[in-house]
mmCIF file of C-alpha atoms and ligand atoms in Angstrom:
data_model
loop_
_atom_site.group_PDB
_atom_site.id
_atom_site.type_symbol
_atom_site.label_atom_id
_atom_site.label_comp_id
_atom_site.label_asym_id
_atom_site.label_seq_id
_atom_site.Cartn_x
_atom_site.Cartn_y
_atom_site.Cartn_z
ATOM 1 C CA UNK L 1 -0.140 0.797 -0.277
ATOM 2 C CA UNK L 2 1.111 3.464 -1.360
ATOM 3 C CA UNK L 3 0.593 6.643 1.179
ATOM 4 C CA UNK L 4 1.140 9.851 -1.202
ATOM 5 C CA UNK L 5 0.268 13.109 -0.037
ATOM 6 C CA UNK L 6 0.146 15.762 -2.560
ATOM 7 C CA UNK L 7 1.462 19.016 -1.175
ATOM 8 C CA UNK L 8 0.972 23.003 -2.216
ATOM 9 C CA UNK L 9 -1.060 26.494 -1.386
ATOM 10 C CA UNK L 10 -5.163 26.660 -2.068
ATOM 11 C CA UNK L 11 -5.498 26.765 -5.544
ATOM 12 C CA UNK L 12 -2.027 24.959 -6.526
ATOM 13 C CA UNK L 13 -3.855 21.815 -8.367
ATOM 14 C CA UNK L 14 -3.691 19.589 -5.880
ATOM 15 C CA UNK L 15 -7.344 18.528 -7.113
ATOM 16 C CA UNK L 16 -6.992 18.521 -10.532
ATOM 17 C CA UNK L 17 -3.961 16.137 -10.009
ATOM 18 C CA UNK L 18 -5.208 14.043 -8.009
ATOM 19 C CA UNK L 19 -7.412 13.074 -9.875
ATOM 20 C CA UNK L 20 -5.562 12.576 -13.107
ATOM 21 C CA UNK L 21 -3.164 9.792 -10.538
ATOM 22 C CA UNK L 22 -5.963 8.094 -9.268
ATOM 23 C CA UNK L 23 -7.402 7.364 -12.695
ATOM 24 C CA UNK L 24 -3.410 6.066 -13.747
ATOM 25 C CA UNK L 25 -2.638 4.337 -10.667
ATOM 26 C CA UNK L 26 -6.008 3.550 -9.181
ATOM 27 C CA UNK L 27 -5.298 5.136 -6.218
ATOM 28 C CA UNK L 28 -7.931 6.238 -3.986
ATOM 29 C CA UNK L 29 -8.562 9.670 -3.304
ATOM 30 C CA UNK L 30 -9.337 11.275 0.026
ATOM 31 C CA UNK L 31 -9.770 15.533 0.070
ATOM 32 C CA UNK L 32 -10.664 16.488 3.407
ATOM 33 C CA UNK L 33 -12.279 20.246 1.738
ATOM 34 C CA UNK L 34 -14.104 17.872 -0.576
ATOM 35 C CA UNK L 35 -14.931 15.314 2.158
ATOM 36 C CA UNK L 36 -16.455 18.912 4.314
ATOM 37 C CA UNK L 37 -18.388 20.386 1.580
ATOM 38 C CA UNK L 38 -19.844 16.618 0.971
ATOM 39 C CA UNK L 39 -20.821 16.844 4.923
ATOM 40 C CA UNK L 40 -22.287 20.663 3.950
ATOM 41 C CA UNK L 41 -24.223 19.981 1.451
ATOM 42 C CA UNK L 42 -25.959 17.110 3.267
ATOM 43 C CA UNK L 43 -26.377 19.109 5.542
ATOM 44 C CA UNK L 44 -24.716 16.836 8.341
ATOM 45 C CA UNK L 45 -23.583 18.442 12.300
ATOM 46 C CA UNK L 46 -20.567 18.021 11.110
ATOM 47 C CA UNK L 47 -21.108 20.492 8.159
ATOM 48 C CA UNK L 48 -22.506 22.977 9.752
ATOM 49 C CA UNK L 49 -19.174 23.554 11.874
ATOM 50 C CA UNK L 50 -17.284 22.907 9.753
ATOM 51 C CA UNK L 51 -19.325 25.318 7.176
ATOM 52 C CA UNK L 52 -18.805 28.975 9.111
ATOM 53 C CA UNK L 53 -14.554 28.366 9.895
ATOM 54 C CA UNK L 54 -14.275 26.964 5.839
ATOM 55 C CA UNK L 55 -16.249 30.270 4.851
ATOM 56 C CA UNK L 56 -14.113 32.847 7.143
ATOM 57 C CA UNK L 57 -11.085 30.750 5.194
ATOM 58 C CA UNK L 58 -9.733 29.396 8.840
ATOM 59 C CA UNK L 59 -9.531 25.796 9.646
ATOM 60 C CA UNK L 60 -11.461 22.981 11.001
ATOM 61 C CA UNK L 61 -10.086 21.386 13.745
ATOM 62 C CA UNK L 62 -7.636 18.706 13.919
ATOM 63 C CA UNK L 63 -9.785 15.748 15.717
ATOM 64 C CA UNK L 64 -12.613 16.411 13.310
ATOM 65 C CA UNK L 65 -10.112 16.198 10.205
ATOM 66 C CA UNK L 66 -8.659 13.009 12.338
ATOM 67 C CA UNK L 67 -11.285 10.812 12.394
ATOM 68 C CA UNK L 68 -12.691 11.753 9.223
ATOM 69 C CA UNK L 69 -8.843 10.553 7.733
ATOM 70 C CA UNK L 70 -9.259 7.317 9.868
ATOM 71 C CA UNK L 71 -13.138 6.327 8.269
ATOM 72 C CA UNK L 72 -11.661 6.508 4.619
ATOM 73 C CA UNK L 73 -8.860 4.582 5.179
ATOM 74 C CA UNK L 74 -10.441 2.034 7.228
ATOM 75 C CA UNK L 75 -13.397 1.606 4.670
ATOM 76 C CA UNK L 76 -11.087 1.369 1.719
ATOM 77 C CA UNK L 77 -11.743 -1.363 -0.347
ATOM 78 C CA UNK L 78 -9.364 -4.652 0.317
ATOM 79 C CA UNK L 79 -7.142 -4.861 -3.242
ATOM 80 C CA UNK L 80 -6.566 -0.813 -2.330
ATOM 81 C CA UNK L 81 -3.048 0.044 -4.267
ATOM 82 C CA UNK L 82 -2.502 3.382 -2.759
ATOM 83 C CA UNK L 83 -4.354 6.631 -1.778
ATOM 84 C CA UNK L 84 -4.295 10.279 -2.632
ATOM 85 C CA UNK L 85 -4.309 12.304 0.196
ATOM 86 C CA UNK L 86 -4.930 15.929 -0.859
ATOM 87 C CA UNK L 87 -5.546 18.663 1.873
ATOM 88 C CA UNK L 88 -4.307 17.178 4.530
ATOM 89 C CA UNK L 89 -2.181 17.337 6.584
ATOM 90 C CA UNK L 90 -2.613 20.702 7.000
ATOM 91 C CA UNK L 91 -1.057 21.673 10.260
ATOM 92 C CA UNK L 92 2.040 20.473 12.050
ATOM 93 C CA UNK L 93 -0.218 18.237 14.845
ATOM 94 C CA UNK L 94 -2.422 16.873 11.718
ATOM 95 C CA UNK L 95 1.325 15.610 10.363
ATOM 96 C CA UNK L 96 2.227 14.081 12.918
ATOM 97 C CA UNK L 97 -0.940 12.570 14.650
ATOM 98 C CA UNK L 98 -0.882 10.789 10.593
ATOM 99 C CA UNK L 99 2.218 9.189 11.026
ATOM 100 C CA UNK L 100 0.584 7.693 14.102
ATOM 101 C CA UNK L 101 -1.843 6.636 12.748
ATOM 102 C CA UNK L 102 -0.592 4.780 9.722
ATOM 103 C CA UNK L 103 2.126 3.464 12.379
ATOM 104 C CA UNK L 104 -0.979 2.108 13.424
ATOM 105 C CA UNK L 105 -2.501 0.820 11.324
ATOM 106 C CA UNK L 106 0.289 -1.872 10.508
ATOM 107 C CA UNK L 107 3.013 0.247 10.867
ATOM 108 C CA UNK L 108 2.429 1.780 7.556
ATOM 109 C CA UNK L 109 4.579 5.074 6.184
ATOM 110 C CA UNK L 110 4.115 7.958 4.303
ATOM 111 C CA UNK L 111 5.651 7.667 0.786
ATOM 112 C CA UNK L 112 6.484 11.137 -0.782
ATOM 113 C CA UNK L 113 4.628 14.525 -0.174
ATOM 114 C CA UNK L 114 4.440 15.912 -3.884
ATOM 115 C CA UNK L 115 4.686 19.431 -3.202
ATOM 116 C CA UNK L 116 3.208 21.950 -5.659
ATOM 117 C CA UNK L 117 5.360 24.878 -5.329
ATOM 118 C CA UNK L 118 3.308 28.043 -6.629
ATOM 119 C CA UNK L 119 3.622 31.514 -6.254
ATOM 120 C CA UNK L 120 1.624 34.033 -4.875
ATOM 121 C CA UNK L 121 0.128 36.446 -6.897
ATOM 122 C CA UNK L 122 -0.525 33.252 -9.403
ATOM 123 C CA UNK L 123 -2.378 31.291 -6.902
ATOM 124 C CA UNK L 124 -4.402 34.460 -6.685
ATOM 125 C CA UNK L 125 -5.195 34.487 -9.995
ATOM 126 C CA UNK L 126 -6.068 30.305 -10.252
ATOM 127 C CA UNK L 127 -8.455 30.419 -7.567
ATOM 128 C CA UNK L 128 -10.478 33.645 -8.846
ATOM 129 C CA UNK L 129 -10.822 31.614 -12.001
ATOM 130 C CA UNK L 130 -11.464 28.440 -10.250
ATOM 131 C CA UNK L 131 -14.940 30.754 -8.217
ATOM 132 C CA UNK L 132 -15.991 31.297 -11.621
ATOM 133 C CA UNK L 133 -15.863 27.455 -12.701
ATOM 134 C CA UNK L 134 -17.062 26.487 -9.856
ATOM 135 C CA UNK L 135 -18.615 28.437 -6.926
ATOM 136 C CA UNK L 136 -16.897 27.866 -4.551
ATOM 137 C CA UNK L 137 -18.427 29.815 -1.243
ATOM 138 C CA UNK L 138 -14.487 30.100 0.352
ATOM 139 C CA UNK L 139 -13.267 31.141 -3.098
ATOM 140 C CA UNK L 140 -15.920 33.568 -3.683
ATOM 141 C CA UNK L 141 -14.554 36.726 -1.641
ATOM 142 C CA UNK L 142 -10.511 38.496 -2.280
ATOM 143 C CA UNK L 143 -10.850 38.681 2.042
ATOM 144 C CA UNK L 144 -11.293 34.710 1.877
ATOM 145 C CA UNK L 145 -8.481 33.869 -0.204
ATOM 146 C CA UNK L 146 -5.954 35.353 1.250
ATOM 147 C CA UNK L 147 -6.915 35.153 4.382
ATOM 148 C CA UNK L 148 -6.556 31.593 3.513
ATOM 149 C CA UNK L 149 -3.099 32.415 1.765
ATOM 150 C CA UNK L 150 -2.218 33.369 4.693
ATOM 151 C CA UNK L 151 -3.142 30.709 6.832
ATOM 152 C CA UNK L 152 -1.491 28.089 4.318
ATOM 153 C CA UNK L 153 2.266 30.418 4.717
ATOM 154 C CA UNK L 154 1.509 30.362 8.941
ATOM 155 C CA UNK L 155 0.510 27.515 9.721
ATOM 156 C CA UNK L 156 1.165 24.681 6.580
ATOM 157 C CA UNK L 157 4.328 25.582 5.305
ATOM 158 C CA UNK L 158 6.042 24.876 8.498
ATOM 159 C CA UNK L 159 4.970 20.873 6.917
ATOM 160 C CA UNK L 160 8.240 21.171 4.580
ATOM 161 C CA UNK L 161 10.738 21.299 6.770
ATOM 162 C CA UNK L 162 8.861 18.637 8.553
ATOM 163 C CA UNK L 163 9.196 16.566 5.442
ATOM 164 C CA UNK L 164 12.585 17.247 4.466
ATOM 165 C CA UNK L 165 13.879 16.512 8.108
ATOM 166 C CA UNK L 166 11.943 12.791 7.023
ATOM 167 C CA UNK L 167 13.521 12.753 3.441
ATOM 168 C CA UNK L 168 10.068 12.326 1.696
ATOM 169 C CA UNK L 169 9.361 15.874 -0.020
ATOM 170 C CA UNK L 170 9.545 15.967 -3.574
ATOM 171 C CA UNK L 171 9.419 20.049 -5.090
ATOM 172 C CA UNK L 172 7.245 19.607 -8.134
ATOM 173 C CA UNK L 173 7.248 23.222 -9.783
ATOM 174 C CA UNK L 174 3.527 24.159 -10.158
ATOM 175 C CA UNK L 175 3.436 27.097 -12.472
ATOM 176 C CA UNK L 176 3.676 24.785 -15.287
ATOM 177 C CA UNK L 177 0.732 23.258 -17.493
ATOM 178 C CA UNK L 178 -0.932 20.383 -15.921
ATOM 179 C CA UNK L 179 0.084 18.102 -18.519
ATOM 180 C CA UNK L 180 3.691 18.735 -17.445
ATOM 181 C CA UNK L 181 3.222 18.594 -14.094
ATOM 182 C CA UNK L 182 1.892 15.431 -14.308
ATOM 183 C CA UNK L 183 4.032 14.046 -15.850
ATOM 184 C CA UNK L 184 6.542 15.538 -13.659
ATOM 185 C CA UNK L 185 4.104 13.717 -10.750
ATOM 186 C CA UNK L 186 4.203 10.324 -12.296
ATOM 187 C CA UNK L 187 8.300 10.589 -12.854
ATOM 188 C CA UNK L 188 8.776 10.682 -9.194
ATOM 189 C CA UNK L 189 6.116 7.993 -7.730
ATOM 190 C CA UNK L 190 7.297 5.999 -10.951
ATOM 191 C CA UNK L 191 10.982 5.907 -9.247
ATOM 192 C CA UNK L 192 10.634 5.982 -6.253
HETATM 193 P P1 AMP W 1 -9.548 22.749 0.485
HETATM 194 O O1 AMP W 1 -10.648 21.996 -0.729
HETATM 195 O O2 AMP W 1 -8.355 21.077 0.687
HETATM 196 O O3 AMP W 1 -9.461 23.558 -0.584
HETATM 197 O O4 AMP W 1 -10.155 22.502 1.736
HETATM 198 C C1 AMP W 1 -11.140 23.759 1.935
HETATM 199 C C2 AMP W 1 -11.638 24.295 3.335
HETATM 200 O O5 AMP W 1 -11.365 22.645 4.053
HETATM 201 C C3 AMP W 1 -10.047 24.570 3.682
HETATM 202 O O6 AMP W 1 -9.775 26.026 3.871
HETATM 203 C C4 AMP W 1 -10.704 24.713 5.510
HETATM 204 O O7 AMP W 1 -11.665 25.439 6.328
HETATM 205 C C5 AMP W 1 -10.846 22.991 5.497
HETATM 206 N N1 AMP W 1 -10.028 22.166 5.240
HETATM 207 C C6 AMP W 1 -9.934 21.277 4.219
HETATM 208 N N2 AMP W 1 -8.730 20.041 4.862
HETATM 209 C C7 AMP W 1 -8.560 20.820 6.673
HETATM 210 C C8 AMP W 1 -7.659 19.618 6.526
HETATM 211 N N3 AMP W 1 -6.634 19.258 7.059
HETATM 212 N N4 AMP W 1 -7.462 20.910 8.165
HETATM 213 C C9 AMP W 1 -8.841 21.637 8.376
HETATM 214 N N5 AMP W 1 -9.225 22.421 7.743
HETATM 215 C C10 AMP W 1 -8.881 22.060 6.245
#
């Protein structure tokens, strides 16, 4: 079983690349953001809690996210070859809790963190384009977009050092075309 994290700021293209990778390698795609949006659409209790936080561009609390992750991993059908985690982990505490979940789950560990590196200016442009296509509420105001980018820098970016120290960090140039990025990610996956 392989465990890959697709890492990067909001709007880096993690969702697009995840879908291409699941198609090619038959992996399971776990997007915490999408799972939360599904909870919101279904009007669940988790959805109600999450909506308020997401609309402000803040993070949902770790405990809730970890429960979602645990459930998704356990639910994977027999014969699953691997997972792509998209938008998780987003904090150091999520990353260390995730390491523990994988250790407890049969002494497993992350295979690679595939990191889409994109400059802030390009992120804003891409999120505004996505807003016109997908209509996500948390993409709709520039204040929320900028808050999310700020939260990314303060809370998520420290994960780069965390995974570099563990020899798991693989940077990918995120300003290239979808196809070029996909080919570069596949090269890394096929090599390790
Ligand atoms: P995404 O679709 O990954 O951009 O996530 C959309 C929103 O869901 C984020 O801005 C957060 O508010 C929330 N979210 C998604 N994943 C996480 C996570 N791992 N930890 C905390 N909040 C999250």
